[in-house]
GROMACS .gro file of C-alpha atoms in nm:
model
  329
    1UNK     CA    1   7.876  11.436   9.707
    2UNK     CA    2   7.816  11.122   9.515
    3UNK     CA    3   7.819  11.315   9.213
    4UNK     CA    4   8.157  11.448   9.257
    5UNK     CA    5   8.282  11.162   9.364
    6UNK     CA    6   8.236  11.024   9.030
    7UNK     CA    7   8.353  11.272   8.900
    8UNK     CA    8   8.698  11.274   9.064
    9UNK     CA    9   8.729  10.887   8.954
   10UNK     CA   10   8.683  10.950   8.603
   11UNK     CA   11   8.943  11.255   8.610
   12UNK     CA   12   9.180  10.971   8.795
   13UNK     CA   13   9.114  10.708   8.533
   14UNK     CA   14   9.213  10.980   8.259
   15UNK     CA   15   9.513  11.046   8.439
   16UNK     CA   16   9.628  10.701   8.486
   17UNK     CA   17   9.514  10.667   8.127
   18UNK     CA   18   9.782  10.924   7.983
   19UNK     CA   19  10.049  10.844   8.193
   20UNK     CA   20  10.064  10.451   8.082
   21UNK     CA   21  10.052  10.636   7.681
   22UNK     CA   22  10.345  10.847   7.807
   23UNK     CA   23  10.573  10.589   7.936
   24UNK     CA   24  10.517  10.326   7.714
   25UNK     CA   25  10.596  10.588   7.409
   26UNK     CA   26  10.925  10.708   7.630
   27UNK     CA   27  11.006  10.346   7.703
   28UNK     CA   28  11.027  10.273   7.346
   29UNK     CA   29  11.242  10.576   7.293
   30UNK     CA   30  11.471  10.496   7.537
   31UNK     CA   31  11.573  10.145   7.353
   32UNK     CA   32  11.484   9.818   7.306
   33UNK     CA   33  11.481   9.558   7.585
   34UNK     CA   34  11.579   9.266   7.377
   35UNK     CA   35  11.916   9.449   7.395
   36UNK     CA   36  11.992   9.378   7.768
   37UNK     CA   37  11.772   9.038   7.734
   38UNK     CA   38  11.971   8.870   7.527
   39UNK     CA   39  12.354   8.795   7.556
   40UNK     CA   40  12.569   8.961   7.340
   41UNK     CA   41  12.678   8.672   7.086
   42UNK     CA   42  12.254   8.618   7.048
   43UNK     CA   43  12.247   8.540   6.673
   44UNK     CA   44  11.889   8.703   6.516
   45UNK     CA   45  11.676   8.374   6.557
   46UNK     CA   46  11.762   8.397   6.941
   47UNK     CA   47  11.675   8.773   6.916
   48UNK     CA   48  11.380   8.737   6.737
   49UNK     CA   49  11.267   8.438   7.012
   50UNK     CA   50  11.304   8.614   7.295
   51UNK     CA   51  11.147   8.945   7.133
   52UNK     CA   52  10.828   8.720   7.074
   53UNK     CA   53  10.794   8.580   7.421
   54UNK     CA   54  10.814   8.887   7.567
   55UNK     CA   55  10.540   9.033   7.287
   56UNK     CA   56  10.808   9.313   7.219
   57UNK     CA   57  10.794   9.151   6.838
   58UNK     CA   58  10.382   9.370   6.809
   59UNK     CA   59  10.400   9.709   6.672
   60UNK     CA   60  10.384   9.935   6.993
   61UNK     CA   61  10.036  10.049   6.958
   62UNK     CA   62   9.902   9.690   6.944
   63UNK     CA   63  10.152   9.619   7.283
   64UNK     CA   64   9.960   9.921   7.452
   65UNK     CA   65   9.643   9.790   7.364
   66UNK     CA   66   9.700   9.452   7.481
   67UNK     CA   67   9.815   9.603   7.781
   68UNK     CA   68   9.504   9.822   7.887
   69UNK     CA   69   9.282   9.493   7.792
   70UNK     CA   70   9.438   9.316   8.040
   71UNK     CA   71   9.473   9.609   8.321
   72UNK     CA   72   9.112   9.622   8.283
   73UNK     CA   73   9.166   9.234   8.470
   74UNK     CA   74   9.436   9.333   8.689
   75UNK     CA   75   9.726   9.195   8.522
   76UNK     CA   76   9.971   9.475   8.446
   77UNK     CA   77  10.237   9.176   8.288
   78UNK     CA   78  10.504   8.988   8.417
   79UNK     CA   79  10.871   9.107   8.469
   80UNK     CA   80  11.102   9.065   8.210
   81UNK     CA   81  11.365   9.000   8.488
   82UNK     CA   82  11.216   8.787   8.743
   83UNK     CA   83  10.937   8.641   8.537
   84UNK     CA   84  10.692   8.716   8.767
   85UNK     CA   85  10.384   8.966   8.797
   86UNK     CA   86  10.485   9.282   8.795
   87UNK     CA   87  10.218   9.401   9.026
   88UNK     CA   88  10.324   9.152   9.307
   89UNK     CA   89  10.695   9.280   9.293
   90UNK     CA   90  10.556   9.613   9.357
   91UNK     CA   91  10.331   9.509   9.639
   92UNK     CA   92  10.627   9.321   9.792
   93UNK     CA   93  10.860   9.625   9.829
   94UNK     CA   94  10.556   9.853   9.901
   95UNK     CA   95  10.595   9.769  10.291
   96UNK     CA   96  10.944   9.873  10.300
   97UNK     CA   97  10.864  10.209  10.127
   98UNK     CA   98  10.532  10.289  10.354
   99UNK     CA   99  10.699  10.235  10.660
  100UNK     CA  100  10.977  10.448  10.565
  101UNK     CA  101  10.773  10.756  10.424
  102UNK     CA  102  10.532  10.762  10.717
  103UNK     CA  103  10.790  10.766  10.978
  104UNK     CA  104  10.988  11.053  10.790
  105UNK     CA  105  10.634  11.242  10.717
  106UNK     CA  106  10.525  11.195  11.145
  107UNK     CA  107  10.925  11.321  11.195
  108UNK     CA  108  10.829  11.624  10.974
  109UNK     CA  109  10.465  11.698  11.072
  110UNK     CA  110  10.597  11.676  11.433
  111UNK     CA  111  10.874  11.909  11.413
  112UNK     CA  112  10.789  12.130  11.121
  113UNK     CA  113  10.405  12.213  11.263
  114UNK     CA  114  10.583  12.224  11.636
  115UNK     CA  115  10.896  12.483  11.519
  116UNK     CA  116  10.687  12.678  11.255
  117UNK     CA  117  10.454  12.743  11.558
  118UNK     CA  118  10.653  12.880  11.792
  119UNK     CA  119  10.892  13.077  11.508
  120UNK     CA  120  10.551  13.240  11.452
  121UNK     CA  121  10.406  13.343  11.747
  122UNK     CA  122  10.757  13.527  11.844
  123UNK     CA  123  10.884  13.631  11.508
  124UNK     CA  124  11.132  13.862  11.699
  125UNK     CA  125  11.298  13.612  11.911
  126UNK     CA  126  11.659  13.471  11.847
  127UNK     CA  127  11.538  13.121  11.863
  128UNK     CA  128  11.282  13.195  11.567
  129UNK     CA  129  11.520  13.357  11.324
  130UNK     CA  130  11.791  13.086  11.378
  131UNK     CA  131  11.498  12.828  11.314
  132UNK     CA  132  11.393  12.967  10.999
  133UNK     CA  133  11.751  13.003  10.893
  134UNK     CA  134  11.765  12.627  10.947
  135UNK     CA  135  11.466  12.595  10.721
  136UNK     CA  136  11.627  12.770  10.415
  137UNK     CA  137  11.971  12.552  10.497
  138UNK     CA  138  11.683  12.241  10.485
  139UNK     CA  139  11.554  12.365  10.185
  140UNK     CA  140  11.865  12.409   9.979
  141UNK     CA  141  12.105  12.109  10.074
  142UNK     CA  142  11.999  11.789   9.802
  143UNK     CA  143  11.899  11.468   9.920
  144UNK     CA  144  12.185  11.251   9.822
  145UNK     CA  145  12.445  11.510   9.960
  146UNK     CA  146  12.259  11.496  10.299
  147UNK     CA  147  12.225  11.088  10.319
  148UNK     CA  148  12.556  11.070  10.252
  149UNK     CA  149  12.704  11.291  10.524
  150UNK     CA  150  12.471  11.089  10.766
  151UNK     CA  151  12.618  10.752  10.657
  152UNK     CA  152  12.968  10.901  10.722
  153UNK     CA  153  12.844  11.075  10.989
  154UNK     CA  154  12.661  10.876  11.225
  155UNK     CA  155  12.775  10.477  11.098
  156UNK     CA  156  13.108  10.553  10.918
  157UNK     CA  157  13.250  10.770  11.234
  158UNK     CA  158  13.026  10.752  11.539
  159UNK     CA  159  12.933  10.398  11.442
  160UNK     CA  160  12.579  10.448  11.640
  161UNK     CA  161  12.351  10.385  11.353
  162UNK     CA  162  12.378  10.131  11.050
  163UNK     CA  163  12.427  10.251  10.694
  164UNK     CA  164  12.235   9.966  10.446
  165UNK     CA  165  11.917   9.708  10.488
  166UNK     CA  166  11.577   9.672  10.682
  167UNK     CA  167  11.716   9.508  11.007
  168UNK     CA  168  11.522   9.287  11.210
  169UNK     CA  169  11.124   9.246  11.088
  170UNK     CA  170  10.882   9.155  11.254
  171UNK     CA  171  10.514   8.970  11.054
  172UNK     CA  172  10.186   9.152  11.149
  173UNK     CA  173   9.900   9.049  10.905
  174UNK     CA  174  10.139   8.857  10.700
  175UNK     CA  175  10.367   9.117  10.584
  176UNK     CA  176  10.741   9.210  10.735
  177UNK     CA  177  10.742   9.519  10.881
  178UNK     CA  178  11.057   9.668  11.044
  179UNK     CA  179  10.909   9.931  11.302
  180UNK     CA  180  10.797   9.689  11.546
  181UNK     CA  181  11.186   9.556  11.621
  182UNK     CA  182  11.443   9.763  11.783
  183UNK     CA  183  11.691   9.695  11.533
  184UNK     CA  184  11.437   9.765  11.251
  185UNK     CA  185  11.385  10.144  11.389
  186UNK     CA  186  11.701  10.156  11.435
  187UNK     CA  187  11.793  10.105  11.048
  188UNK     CA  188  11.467  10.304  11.029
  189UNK     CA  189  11.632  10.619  11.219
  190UNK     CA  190  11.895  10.765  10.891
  191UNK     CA  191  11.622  10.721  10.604
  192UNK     CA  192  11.397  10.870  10.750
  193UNK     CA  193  11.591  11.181  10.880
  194UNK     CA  194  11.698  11.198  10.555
  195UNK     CA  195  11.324  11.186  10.367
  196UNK     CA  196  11.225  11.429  10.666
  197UNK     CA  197  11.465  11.731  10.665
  198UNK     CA  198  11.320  11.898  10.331
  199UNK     CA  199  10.968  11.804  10.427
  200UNK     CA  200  11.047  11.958  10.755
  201UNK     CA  201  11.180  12.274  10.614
  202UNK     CA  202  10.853  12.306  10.401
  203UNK     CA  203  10.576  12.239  10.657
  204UNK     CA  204  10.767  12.468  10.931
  205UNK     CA  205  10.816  12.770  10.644
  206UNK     CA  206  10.387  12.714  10.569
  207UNK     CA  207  10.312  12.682  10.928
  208UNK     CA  208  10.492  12.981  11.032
  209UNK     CA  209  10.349  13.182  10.740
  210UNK     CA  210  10.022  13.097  10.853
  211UNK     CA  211  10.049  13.163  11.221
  212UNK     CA  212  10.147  13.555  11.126
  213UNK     CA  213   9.876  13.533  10.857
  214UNK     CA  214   9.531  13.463  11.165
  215UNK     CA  215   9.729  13.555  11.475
  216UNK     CA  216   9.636  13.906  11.458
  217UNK     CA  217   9.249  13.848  11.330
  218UNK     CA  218   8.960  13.971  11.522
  219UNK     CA  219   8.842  13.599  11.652
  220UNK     CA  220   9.185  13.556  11.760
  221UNK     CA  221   9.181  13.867  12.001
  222UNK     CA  222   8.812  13.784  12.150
  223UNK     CA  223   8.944  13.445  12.247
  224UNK     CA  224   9.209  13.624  12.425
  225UNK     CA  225   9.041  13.909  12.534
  226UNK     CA  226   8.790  13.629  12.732
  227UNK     CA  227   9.095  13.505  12.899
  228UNK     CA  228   9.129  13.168  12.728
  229UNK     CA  229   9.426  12.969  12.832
  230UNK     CA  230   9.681  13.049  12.580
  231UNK     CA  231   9.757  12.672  12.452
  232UNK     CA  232   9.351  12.672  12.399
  233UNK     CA  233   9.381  12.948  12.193
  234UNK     CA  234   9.635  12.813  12.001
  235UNK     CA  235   9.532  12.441  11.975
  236UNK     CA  236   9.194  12.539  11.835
  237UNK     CA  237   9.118  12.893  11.724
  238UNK     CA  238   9.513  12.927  11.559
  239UNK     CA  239   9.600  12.597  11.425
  240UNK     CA  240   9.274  12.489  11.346
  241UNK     CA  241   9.250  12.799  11.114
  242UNK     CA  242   9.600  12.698  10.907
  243UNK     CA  243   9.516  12.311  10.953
  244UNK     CA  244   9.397  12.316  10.559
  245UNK     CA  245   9.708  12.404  10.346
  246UNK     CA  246   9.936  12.193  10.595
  247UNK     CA  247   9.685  11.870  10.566
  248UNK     CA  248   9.662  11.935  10.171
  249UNK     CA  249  10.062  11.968  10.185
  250UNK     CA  250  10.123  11.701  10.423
  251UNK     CA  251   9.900  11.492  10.166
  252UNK     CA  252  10.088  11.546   9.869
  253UNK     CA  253  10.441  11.527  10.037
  254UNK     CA  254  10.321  11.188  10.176
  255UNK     CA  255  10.277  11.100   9.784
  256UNK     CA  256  10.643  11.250   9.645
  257UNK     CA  257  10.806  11.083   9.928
  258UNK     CA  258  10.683  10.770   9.832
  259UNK     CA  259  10.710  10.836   9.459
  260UNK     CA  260  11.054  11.012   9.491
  261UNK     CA  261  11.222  10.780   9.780
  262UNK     CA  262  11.443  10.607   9.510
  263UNK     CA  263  11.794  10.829   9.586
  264UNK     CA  264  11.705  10.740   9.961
  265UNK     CA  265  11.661  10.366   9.926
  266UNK     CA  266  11.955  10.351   9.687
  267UNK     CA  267  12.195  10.497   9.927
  268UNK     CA  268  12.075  10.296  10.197
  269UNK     CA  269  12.009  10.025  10.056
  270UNK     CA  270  11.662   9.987  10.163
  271UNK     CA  271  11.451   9.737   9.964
  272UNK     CA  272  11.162   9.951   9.864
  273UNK     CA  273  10.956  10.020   9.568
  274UNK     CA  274  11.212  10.351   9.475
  275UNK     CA  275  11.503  10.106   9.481
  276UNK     CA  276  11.284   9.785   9.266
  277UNK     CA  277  11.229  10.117   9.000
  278UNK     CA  278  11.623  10.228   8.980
  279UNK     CA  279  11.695   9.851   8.905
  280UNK     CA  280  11.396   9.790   8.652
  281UNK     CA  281  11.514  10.119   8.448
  282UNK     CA  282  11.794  10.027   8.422
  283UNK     CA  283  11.747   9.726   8.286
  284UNK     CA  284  11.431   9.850   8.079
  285UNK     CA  285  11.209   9.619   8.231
  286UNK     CA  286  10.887   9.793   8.119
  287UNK     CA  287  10.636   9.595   8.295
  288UNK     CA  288  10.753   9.659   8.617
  289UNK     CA  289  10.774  10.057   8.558
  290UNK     CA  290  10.461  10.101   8.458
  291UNK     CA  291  10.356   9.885   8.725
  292UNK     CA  292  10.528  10.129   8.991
  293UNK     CA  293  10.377  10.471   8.799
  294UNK     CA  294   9.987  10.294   8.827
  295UNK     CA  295  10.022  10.259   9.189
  296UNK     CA  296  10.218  10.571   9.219
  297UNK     CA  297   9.899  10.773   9.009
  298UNK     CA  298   9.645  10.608   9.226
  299UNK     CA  299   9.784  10.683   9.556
  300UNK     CA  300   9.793  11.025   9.459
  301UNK     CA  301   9.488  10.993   9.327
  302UNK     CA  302   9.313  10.816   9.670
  303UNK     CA  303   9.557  11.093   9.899
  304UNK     CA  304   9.415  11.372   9.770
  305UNK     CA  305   9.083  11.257   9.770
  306UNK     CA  306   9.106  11.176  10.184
  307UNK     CA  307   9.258  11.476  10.179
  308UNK     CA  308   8.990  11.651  10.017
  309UNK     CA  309   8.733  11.465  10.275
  310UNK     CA  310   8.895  11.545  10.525
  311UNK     CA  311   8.892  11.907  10.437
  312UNK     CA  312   8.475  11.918  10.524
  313UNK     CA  313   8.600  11.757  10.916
  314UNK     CA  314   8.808  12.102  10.970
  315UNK     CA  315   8.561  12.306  10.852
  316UNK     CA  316   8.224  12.221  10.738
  317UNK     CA  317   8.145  12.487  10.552
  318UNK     CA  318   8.417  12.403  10.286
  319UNK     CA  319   8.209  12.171  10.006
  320UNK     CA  320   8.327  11.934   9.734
  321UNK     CA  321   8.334  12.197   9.460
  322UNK     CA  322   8.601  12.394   9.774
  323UNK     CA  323   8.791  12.076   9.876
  324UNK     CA  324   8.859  12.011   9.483
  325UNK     CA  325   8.958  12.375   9.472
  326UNK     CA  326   9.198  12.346   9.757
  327UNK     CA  327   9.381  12.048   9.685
  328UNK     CA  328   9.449  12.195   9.365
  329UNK     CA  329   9.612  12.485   9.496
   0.00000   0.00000   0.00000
């Protein structure tokens, strides 16, 4: 165990390695941030100041290097915008993100595990078919399309929800959160179904695929055949046999939704990391992107590795070498 847990951490240092090379090289393709920095009537001395407080003045391959020397002490730079550690930002708007992805993924573990069990243990049944119908609809309609009809929808015409902003927070451990507050859940409640409804979709479509897959398997029918209450036999000999894929899925979706909840926040105008990443890109503010991609990397990184763990609690007989081999797939 210890062994391959050493292992995994210097496969995720080699990841997070090549992904700072790739976006520093694609950050200086994409232009030069002295562009933006510096008004337009800058004359060159101006230019040539700002480029060499901001180190952008280095050839790029002395900039990375100076970079990684001072990861290694936990200083990823300092905005180019706010003039402040670009780690911090990223920190700051993490709470707004988390609380957002975990209450879409619970909406979409919930309801995708609950639907994709009953559409397969009665495949024939109206219900079923119109439910996995619904999941192709979930599958297919794009993100922004969807948050927008729910803006119009449920603010713009019903005026139950609001459209834009965190709400009401509430401090626990010294950071805002908006879940504890009615009116935070309640700016909560349209993100979220919006982040949920593919995730939904997916986890109902692999639960249901599952539940055809060991329903009809020999351990299955003994459990019946000794007249186990139905919901037992579900609960523990069926979904404890498809509980793998949907934790490794779960797992991963938990990471894209956090990595790929920037057309969410922007429509809503939720202050999360997603939105903090739209506004640094567009201003080329370097620090702060690669700042968002680290953390991004290593919370994959640390996700699938619980996930992995977590593998050996469903069924012990799955090892290290399996649980790598699983989250793979």
């Amino acid at each position: 165990m210890l062994a391959w847990m050493l292992r995994r951490s210097f496969q995720a240092g080699l990841v997070v390695l090549a992904m700072t090379l790739l976006v520093f090289a694609g950050l200086h393709v994409a232009g030069n941030p002295v562009d933006i920095l510096v008004p337009p009537d800058a004359d060159a001395a101006e230019r040539a100041r700002i480029a060499a407080a901001f180190g952008l003045d280095r050839p790029l391959w002395r900039q990375y290097l100076l970079f990684l020397e001072r990861a290694t002490q936990g200083d990823l730079g300092r905005s180019f915008i706010y003039n402040r550690p670009a780690l911090s930002l990223v920190f700051e708007r993490l709470p707004a993100t988390l609380e957002l992805s975990v209450l879409a993924l619970l909406i979409a573990a919930g309801f995708g595990i609950s639907l994709g069990l009953f559409a397969g243990l009665r495949p024939q049944a109206l219900l079923s078919r119109l439910i996995m119908a619904g999941s192709v609809v979930g599958l297919s309609l794009p993100t922004f399309w969807v948050g927008l009809m729910l803006v119009v929808g449920f603010s713009v015409r019903l005026g139950w929800l609001p459209s834009s902003g965190r709400g009401d927070t509430l401090a626990l451990l010294g950071v805002d959160w908006s879940f504890p507050t009615l009116d935070g859940l309640r700016h909560l409640a349209l993100p979220a179904a919006n982040l949920a409804l593919f995730k939904v979709a997916l986890i109902l479509r692999l639960t249901r695929a599952g539940v055809r897959e060991v329903v009809h398997l020999d351990y299955v029918r003994f459990a019946r055949a000794r007249g186990l209450a139905p919901s037992r036999v579900v609960g523990v000999h069926i979904l404890r046999a498809i509980m793998i894929p949907i934790v490794t899925v779960i797992g991963l979706e938990f990471c894209s939704t956090i990595a790929f909840s920037m057309v969410t926040e922007s429509i809503f105008a939720w202050p999360g990391m997603g939105r903090l990443m739209i506004e640094s890109i567009q201003v080329l503010d370097r620090p702060v992107i690669v700042a968002y991609l680290v953390a991004v990397v290593l919370l994959f990184v640390t996700v699938n590795l619980l996930a992995d763990l977590l593998y050996r609690l469903l069924d012990p007989r799955v090892g290290p070498a399996d649980a790598a081999t699983g989250a793979g797939r």
